[in-house]
């Protein structure tokens, strides 16, 4: 007998994936240049050339040694490379034993949630939030508690979080730079959040983890991005190279359990156990080894900066309301009617693929991924104009 819950998940993929699939079909029908696909966060910047250079060298090495299993948490030298990258970059001590290599940030998040919750726990997310959080929280029989971000800054709303944290709270998930709004959490916001979590831990007599989901850490347009474990010790960092090095299909990332945490060794073992239970062991070995050599490479942010300018100036001139993004490569735009799904459907008539906000936990907005070709942005402006006019 099939599992009905799994059937339902498979039967109704995420709104982003549905729109992405529609876009592929539509492009085949009318030509790729006539569809303005703002659906998925697939980086438009190529991976740095060093990735291909290292890959070619590795592929010419002994295949038996290259393709073999590594230990479940990853090759010891690669875990060491990640730890020393963290140490160098943030001037902190970081142990390889607290690094677990994963199949992207998605696996890192699923493992982390599994490791630190028991059924019936609550996990807090700040809305709007990355839709898959709900899938993973549900999967481990926990309850998602959605706390709206403060307006208009989209920073964490500390008072609202204080109300939401209770005796069943096991974790708060944050994501900065943020998908979908592009907000970057300030040092002050993180300090306030850390003070709140510390106070609540004392009051409630239980550990409250901060899961910091950071695949966009390197994609910032100038805003400082503080290192969260230095601000709140009970932090689990989930990161990947999907966005920063444009390797989303290669599925490589890591979990880092902060050394500053009083129970880091225990938490790392729970991470290892959850990775084992979920079958997320031994992340792609070729990309583990590529990572070892490419981990310090910077992200090519300039192209996204130009896209951000083109899109915000273009939409601003047409009268659209949006949130100015400080990081990541998404624009959060107010729908022209309260029902974002209806707005997204109407946009399709103009070949504009915009993700409605409902699955991000809020109504009335759409998300635009601007990690796309510049020409697509420029050529989409008449369609945005026509969409706006259709509401007048
Ligand atoms: N977290 C956020 C906020 C994301 O936007 C994404 C992907 O878009 C992920 C996690 C998953 O990243 P990965 O592709 O590395 O699994």
Coordinates of C-alpha atoms and ligand atoms in Angstrom, one line a residue:
X1 CA 0.0 0.0 0.0
X2 CA 1.4 3.4 -0.9
X3 CA 1.9 6.1 1.7
X4 CA -0.9 8.6 1.1
X5 CA 1.2 11.5 2.5
X6 CA 4.0 10.8 0.1
X7 CA 1.5 10.3 -2.8
X8 CA 0.1 13.7 -2.1
X9 CA 3.5 15.3 -2.1
X10 CA 4.4 13.6 -5.4
X11 CA 1.0 14.4 -6.9
X12 CA 1.2 18.1 -6.1
X13 CA 4.8 19.3 -6.6
X14 CA 5.8 22.8 -5.4
X15 CA 4.3 25.8 -7.1
X16 CA 7.8 26.8 -8.2
X17 CA 8.3 23.4 -9.9
X18 CA 4.8 23.4 -11.5
X19 CA 5.5 26.8 -13.1
X20 CA 9.0 25.8 -14.1
X21 CA 7.6 22.7 -15.8
X22 CA 4.9 24.8 -17.5
X23 CA 7.7 27.2 -18.7
X24 CA 9.6 24.3 -20.3
X25 CA 6.5 23.2 -22.1
X26 CA 5.6 26.7 -23.2
X27 CA 9.1 27.4 -24.5
X28 CA 8.9 24.2 -26.6
X29 CA 5.6 25.4 -28.0
X30 CA 6.3 29.1 -28.9
X31 CA 10.1 29.4 -28.6
X32 CA 12.3 30.1 -25.5
X33 CA 12.8 33.8 -26.4
X34 CA 9.0 34.5 -26.1
X35 CA 8.6 33.1 -22.6
X36 CA 9.7 35.3 -19.7
X37 CA 10.5 32.7 -17.1
X38 CA 11.0 34.2 -13.6
X39 CA 10.1 30.9 -11.9
X40 CA 13.0 29.0 -10.6
X41 CA 16.3 30.0 -8.9
X42 CA 18.6 28.3 -11.4
X43 CA 21.8 30.6 -11.5
X44 CA 22.4 32.2 -14.9
X45 CA 26.0 32.9 -14.1
X46 CA 28.3 30.0 -15.2
X47 CA 30.3 28.0 -12.5
X48 CA 33.8 29.4 -12.1
X49 CA 36.2 27.9 -14.7
X50 CA 38.3 26.4 -11.9
X51 CA 35.5 23.9 -11.2
X52 CA 35.8 22.4 -14.7
X53 CA 39.7 22.5 -14.5
X54 CA 39.7 20.6 -11.2
X55 CA 37.0 18.2 -12.4
X56 CA 39.0 17.4 -15.5
X57 CA 42.1 16.7 -13.5
X58 CA 40.2 14.5 -11.0
X59 CA 38.6 12.6 -13.8
X60 CA 42.0 11.7 -15.2
X61 CA 43.1 10.3 -11.8
X62 CA 42.7 6.7 -10.5
X63 CA 39.0 6.0 -11.0
X64 CA 38.8 3.4 -8.3
X65 CA 40.1 5.8 -5.7
X66 CA 38.1 8.7 -7.2
X67 CA 34.7 7.2 -7.3
X68 CA 34.7 5.1 -4.1
X69 CA 32.6 5.7 -1.0
X70 CA 33.9 8.2 1.5
X71 CA 32.8 7.9 5.2
X72 CA 29.1 8.9 5.7
X73 CA 29.9 12.4 6.8
X74 CA 32.3 13.0 3.9
X75 CA 36.0 12.6 3.2
X76 CA 38.0 13.6 6.3
X77 CA 40.3 16.0 4.3
X78 CA 37.2 17.7 2.7
X79 CA 35.5 18.2 6.1
X80 CA 38.8 19.6 7.3
X81 CA 38.9 22.0 4.3
X82 CA 35.4 23.2 5.1
X83 CA 36.3 23.7 8.8
X84 CA 39.4 25.6 7.9
X85 CA 37.5 27.7 5.4
X86 CA 35.0 28.7 8.1
X87 CA 37.9 29.4 10.6
X88 CA 39.7 31.6 8.1
X89 CA 36.7 33.5 6.8
X90 CA 35.1 34.2 10.2
X91 CA 38.1 34.2 12.4
X92 CA 36.7 31.4 14.7
X93 CA 37.7 27.9 15.7
X94 CA 35.8 25.3 13.7
X95 CA 36.2 21.5 13.9
X96 CA 36.1 19.1 11.1
X97 CA 34.1 16.7 13.3
X98 CA 31.3 19.3 13.3
X99 CA 31.1 19.3 9.5
X100 CA 28.7 16.9 7.6
X101 CA 28.8 17.1 3.8
X102 CA 25.4 16.9 2.2
X103 CA 23.5 16.7 -1.1
X104 CA 22.9 20.5 -1.2
X105 CA 21.2 22.7 1.3
X106 CA 17.9 20.8 1.0
X107 CA 19.4 17.6 2.4
X108 CA 21.2 19.7 5.1
X109 CA 17.9 21.2 6.2
X110 CA 16.0 17.9 6.2
X111 CA 18.8 16.2 8.2
X112 CA 19.1 19.1 10.7
X113 CA 15.3 19.2 11.4
X114 CA 15.3 15.4 11.8
X115 CA 18.3 15.6 14.2
X116 CA 16.9 18.1 16.7
X117 CA 13.2 17.4 16.8
X118 CA 10.8 14.8 18.1
X119 CA 7.2 14.3 16.9
X120 CA 4.9 17.1 18.1
X121 CA 7.7 19.7 18.4
X122 CA 7.2 23.1 16.9
X123 CA 9.6 24.7 14.4
X124 CA 9.3 28.4 13.8
X125 CA 9.8 30.0 10.4
X126 CA 9.6 33.6 9.4
X127 CA 7.1 34.3 6.6
X128 CA 7.5 34.6 3.7
X129 CA 9.7 31.6 3.8
X130 CA 11.2 28.9 1.4
X131 CA 8.2 26.6 0.8
X132 CA 10.1 23.3 1.3
X133 CA 10.6 24.1 5.1
X134 CA 7.0 23.1 5.5
X135 CA 7.5 19.8 3.7
X136 CA 10.4 18.8 5.9
X137 CA 8.9 20.0 9.2
X138 CA 5.7 18.0 8.4
X139 CA 7.8 15.0 7.4
X140 CA 9.1 14.7 10.9
X141 CA 5.6 15.1 12.5
X142 CA 6.4 18.5 13.8
X143 CA 4.2 21.6 13.5
X144 CA 5.3 24.6 11.5
X145 CA 4.7 27.9 13.3
X146 CA 4.7 30.8 10.8
X147 CA 5.7 34.2 12.3
X148 CA 5.4 37.1 9.8
X149 CA 8.5 39.2 9.2
X150 CA 8.4 42.8 10.5
X151 CA 7.1 45.3 7.9
X152 CA 8.4 47.0 5.9
X153 CA 12.0 45.8 6.7
X154 CA 11.3 42.1 6.4
X155 CA 13.7 41.6 9.4
X156 CA 12.7 39.1 12.1
X157 CA 9.9 40.5 14.3
X158 CA 11.3 39.9 17.7
X159 CA 8.1 40.6 19.6
X160 CA 6.1 38.3 17.4
X161 CA 8.7 35.6 17.8
X162 CA 8.6 36.1 21.6
X163 CA 4.9 35.3 21.5
X164 CA 5.4 32.3 19.2
X165 CA 8.2 30.5 21.2
X166 CA 6.7 28.0 23.7
X167 CA 7.4 24.8 25.5
X168 CA 7.4 22.8 22.3
X169 CA 9.7 25.0 20.2
X170 CA 12.8 23.1 19.2
X171 CA 14.1 25.4 16.5
X172 CA 13.8 28.7 14.6
X173 CA 14.8 28.6 10.9
X174 CA 16.3 31.8 9.4
X175 CA 17.4 32.5 5.9
X176 CA 19.6 35.5 5.1
X177 CA 20.1 36.6 2.4
X178 CA 16.5 35.7 2.0
X179 CA 14.5 33.8 -0.5
X180 CA 11.9 35.2 -1.5
X181 CA 12.3 38.8 -0.4
X182 CA 16.1 39.4 -0.6
X183 CA 16.3 40.8 2.9
X184 CA 19.7 40.5 4.7
X185 CA 19.3 40.2 8.5
X186 CA 21.3 42.9 10.3
X187 CA 23.7 42.3 13.2
X188 CA 21.2 44.1 15.4
X189 CA 18.3 41.8 14.3
X190 CA 20.5 38.7 15.0
X191 CA 21.7 40.1 18.3
X192 CA 18.1 40.7 19.4
X193 CA 17.0 37.2 18.2
X194 CA 19.9 35.6 20.0
X195 CA 19.0 37.5 23.2
X196 CA 15.4 36.3 22.9
X197 CA 16.4 32.7 22.3
X198 CA 18.8 32.7 25.2
X199 CA 16.1 34.1 27.5
X200 CA 13.5 31.6 26.3
X201 CA 16.0 28.7 26.7
X202 CA 16.3 29.7 30.4
X203 CA 12.6 30.3 30.9
X204 CA 11.5 27.1 29.3
X205 CA 14.4 24.9 30.4
X206 CA 14.9 23.5 26.9
X207 CA 17.4 23.9 24.1
X208 CA 16.3 26.0 21.2
X209 CA 18.3 25.7 18.0
X210 CA 18.8 28.3 15.4
X211 CA 19.0 26.8 11.9
X212 CA 20.7 29.2 9.6
X213 CA 19.9 28.4 6.0
X214 CA 22.6 30.2 4.0
X215 CA 22.9 29.2 0.4
X216 CA 22.9 32.9 -0.6
X217 CA 25.5 34.0 1.9
X218 CA 27.9 35.1 -0.9
X219 CA 25.2 36.9 -2.9
X220 CA 25.0 40.2 -1.2
X221 CA 24.9 43.7 -2.8
X222 CA 27.0 45.3 -0.1
X223 CA 25.2 44.5 3.1
X224 CA 27.3 42.8 5.8
X225 CA 26.3 39.2 6.5
X226 CA 27.2 38.3 10.1
X227 CA 28.4 34.8 11.0
X228 CA 25.5 33.5 13.1
X229 CA 27.4 31.0 15.3
X230 CA 29.3 34.0 16.8
X231 CA 26.0 35.6 17.8
X232 CA 24.0 32.6 18.9
X233 CA 26.1 29.5 19.9
X234 CA 23.3 26.9 19.4
X235 CA 23.4 27.4 15.7
X236 CA 23.4 24.9 12.9
X237 CA 24.5 26.3 9.6
X238 CA 23.1 24.8 6.4
X239 CA 24.9 25.8 3.3
X240 CA 25.4 24.7 -0.3
X241 CA 27.3 25.7 -3.4
X242 CA 24.1 25.6 -5.6
X243 CA 23.9 29.4 -5.8
X244 CA 27.2 30.8 -4.8
X245 CA 29.2 28.7 -7.3
X246 CA 26.3 28.0 -9.6
X247 CA 26.3 24.2 -9.0
X248 CA 22.6 23.5 -8.2
X249 CA 22.4 20.3 -10.1
X250 CA 25.6 18.8 -8.5
X251 CA 24.0 18.6 -5.1
X252 CA 26.8 19.6 -2.8
X253 CA 26.7 21.4 0.5
X254 CA 27.3 21.0 4.2
X255 CA 26.0 21.2 7.7
X256 CA 28.2 22.9 10.3
X257 CA 27.3 22.5 14.0
X258 CA 28.8 25.5 15.8
X259 CA 31.8 24.7 17.9
X260 CA 30.6 27.4 20.3
X261 CA 27.6 25.3 21.3
X262 CA 27.7 23.5 24.7
X263 CA 26.4 20.3 23.1
X264 CA 28.2 20.3 19.7
X265 CA 29.6 16.8 19.9
X266 CA 26.2 15.4 20.8
X267 CA 24.4 17.5 18.1
X268 CA 26.9 16.4 15.4
X269 CA 26.2 12.7 16.3
X270 CA 22.5 13.4 16.0
X271 CA 23.2 15.0 12.6
X272 CA 25.2 11.9 11.6
X273 CA 22.3 9.7 12.8
X274 CA 19.7 11.6 10.9
X275 CA 21.8 11.6 7.7
X276 CA 22.1 7.8 8.1
X277 CA 18.4 7.4 8.8
X278 CA 17.4 9.4 5.7
X279 CA 20.0 7.8 3.4
X280 CA 21.9 11.1 3.0
X281 CA 25.3 9.6 3.4
X282 CA 28.5 10.2 1.4
X283 CA 27.6 13.3 -0.6
X284 CA 28.7 13.2 -4.3
X285 CA 32.4 12.3 -4.0
X286 CA 33.6 14.1 -7.2
X287 CA 32.1 17.3 -6.0
X288 CA 33.4 16.8 -2.4
X289 CA 36.9 16.8 -4.0
X290 CA 36.1 19.7 -6.2
X291 CA 34.8 21.6 -3.2
X292 CA 38.1 21.0 -1.4
X293 CA 39.9 23.0 -4.0
X294 CA 37.2 25.6 -4.9
X295 CA 35.7 26.5 -1.5
X296 CA 37.4 29.9 -1.2
X297 CA 36.2 31.1 -4.7
X298 CA 34.1 34.2 -4.6
X299 CA 30.6 34.4 -6.1
X300 CA 30.1 36.4 -9.3
X301 CA 27.6 38.8 -8.0
X302 CA 28.0 41.6 -10.6
X303 CA 25.7 40.0 -13.2
X304 CA 22.9 39.7 -10.6
X305 CA 23.5 43.2 -9.5
X306 CA 22.9 44.4 -13.1
X307 CA 19.8 42.3 -13.4
X308 CA 18.5 43.7 -10.1
X309 CA 19.0 47.2 -11.5
X310 CA 17.3 46.4 -14.8
X311 CA 14.3 44.7 -13.2
X312 CA 13.7 47.1 -10.3
X313 CA 14.1 50.2 -12.5
X314 CA 11.9 48.7 -15.2
X315 CA 9.1 47.6 -12.9
X316 CA 9.4 50.8 -10.8
X317 CA 8.9 52.9 -13.9
X318 CA 5.8 50.9 -14.8
X319 CA 4.4 51.5 -11.3
X320 CA 4.9 48.1 -9.7
X321 CA 5.5 48.0 -5.9
X322 CA 8.4 45.8 -4.8
X323 CA 10.9 45.2 -1.9
X324 CA 14.4 46.4 -2.7
X325 CA 16.6 43.2 -2.3
X326 CA 19.9 43.5 -0.5
X327 CA 20.9 39.9 -1.4
X328 CA 20.0 36.7 -3.2
X329 CA 18.5 37.0 -6.7
X330 CA 14.7 37.3 -6.1
X331 CA 12.4 40.2 -6.3
X332 CA 9.2 40.3 -4.2
X333 CA 6.6 42.2 -6.1
X334 CA 3.1 43.1 -4.9
X335 CA 0.4 41.4 -7.0
X336 CA -2.1 43.7 -8.7
X337 CA -5.0 41.9 -7.1
X338 CA -5.4 40.3 -3.6
X339 CA -5.3 36.7 -5.1
X340 CA -1.7 36.1 -6.1
X341 CA -2.6 32.8 -7.8
X342 CA -5.1 34.6 -10.0
X343 CA -2.5 37.3 -10.7
X344 CA 0.1 34.7 -11.7
X345 CA -2.5 33.0 -14.0
X346 CA -3.3 36.4 -15.6
X347 CA 0.5 37.0 -16.0
X348 CA 0.8 33.7 -18.0
X349 CA -1.4 35.2 -20.7
X350 CA 1.4 37.7 -21.3
X351 CA 4.0 34.8 -21.1
X352 CA 5.2 36.1 -17.7
X353 CA 6.0 33.3 -15.2
X354 CA 5.7 34.7 -11.7
X355 CA 5.5 32.5 -8.6
X356 CA 2.4 33.3 -6.4
X357 CA 3.2 34.0 -2.8
X358 CA 0.8 31.6 -1.2
X359 CA 3.3 28.7 -0.8
X360 CA 5.7 31.1 0.8
X361 CA 3.2 31.6 3.6
X362 CA 1.7 35.0 2.6
X363 CA -1.0 36.2 0.2
X364 CA -0.9 39.0 -2.4
X365 CA 2.6 38.9 -3.7
X366 CA 4.7 37.2 -6.4
X367 CA 8.3 36.1 -6.5
X368 CA 10.5 36.8 -9.5
X369 CA 13.8 35.0 -9.9
X370 CA 16.1 37.4 -11.7
X371 CA 19.0 34.9 -12.2
X372 CA 18.1 34.9 -15.9
X373 CA 19.4 36.3 -19.1
X374 CA 19.5 40.1 -19.3
X375 CA 17.7 40.0 -22.6
X376 CA 14.8 38.2 -21.0
X377 CA 14.4 41.0 -18.4
X378 CA 14.6 43.7 -21.1
X379 CA 12.3 41.9 -23.5
X380 CA 9.7 41.2 -20.7
X381 CA 9.0 44.9 -20.0
X382 CA 6.3 45.3 -22.6
X383 CA 4.6 42.2 -21.2
X384 CA 4.7 43.7 -17.6
X385 CA 3.3 47.0 -19.1
X386 CA 0.5 45.1 -20.8
X387 CA -0.2 43.1 -17.6
X388 CA -0.4 46.4 -15.6
X389 CA -2.7 47.9 -18.3
X390 CA -5.0 44.9 -18.1
X391 CA -5.9 45.9 -14.6
X392 CA -6.9 49.5 -15.5
Ligands
LIG1 N1 17.1 27.1 1.1 C1 16.7 28.1 0.3 C2 16.3 29.4 0.9 C3 16.7 28.0 -1.1 O1 16.3 29.0 -1.8 C4 17.1 26.7 -1.7 C5 17.0 26.5 -3.1 O2 16.5 27.3 -3.9 C6 17.5 25.7 -0.8 C7 17.5 25.9 0.6 C8 17.9 24.4 -1.3 O3 19.2 24.5 -1.9 P1 20.0 23.3 -2.6 O4 19.7 23.4 -4.1 O5 21.4 23.6 -2.3 O6 19.5 22.1 -2.0

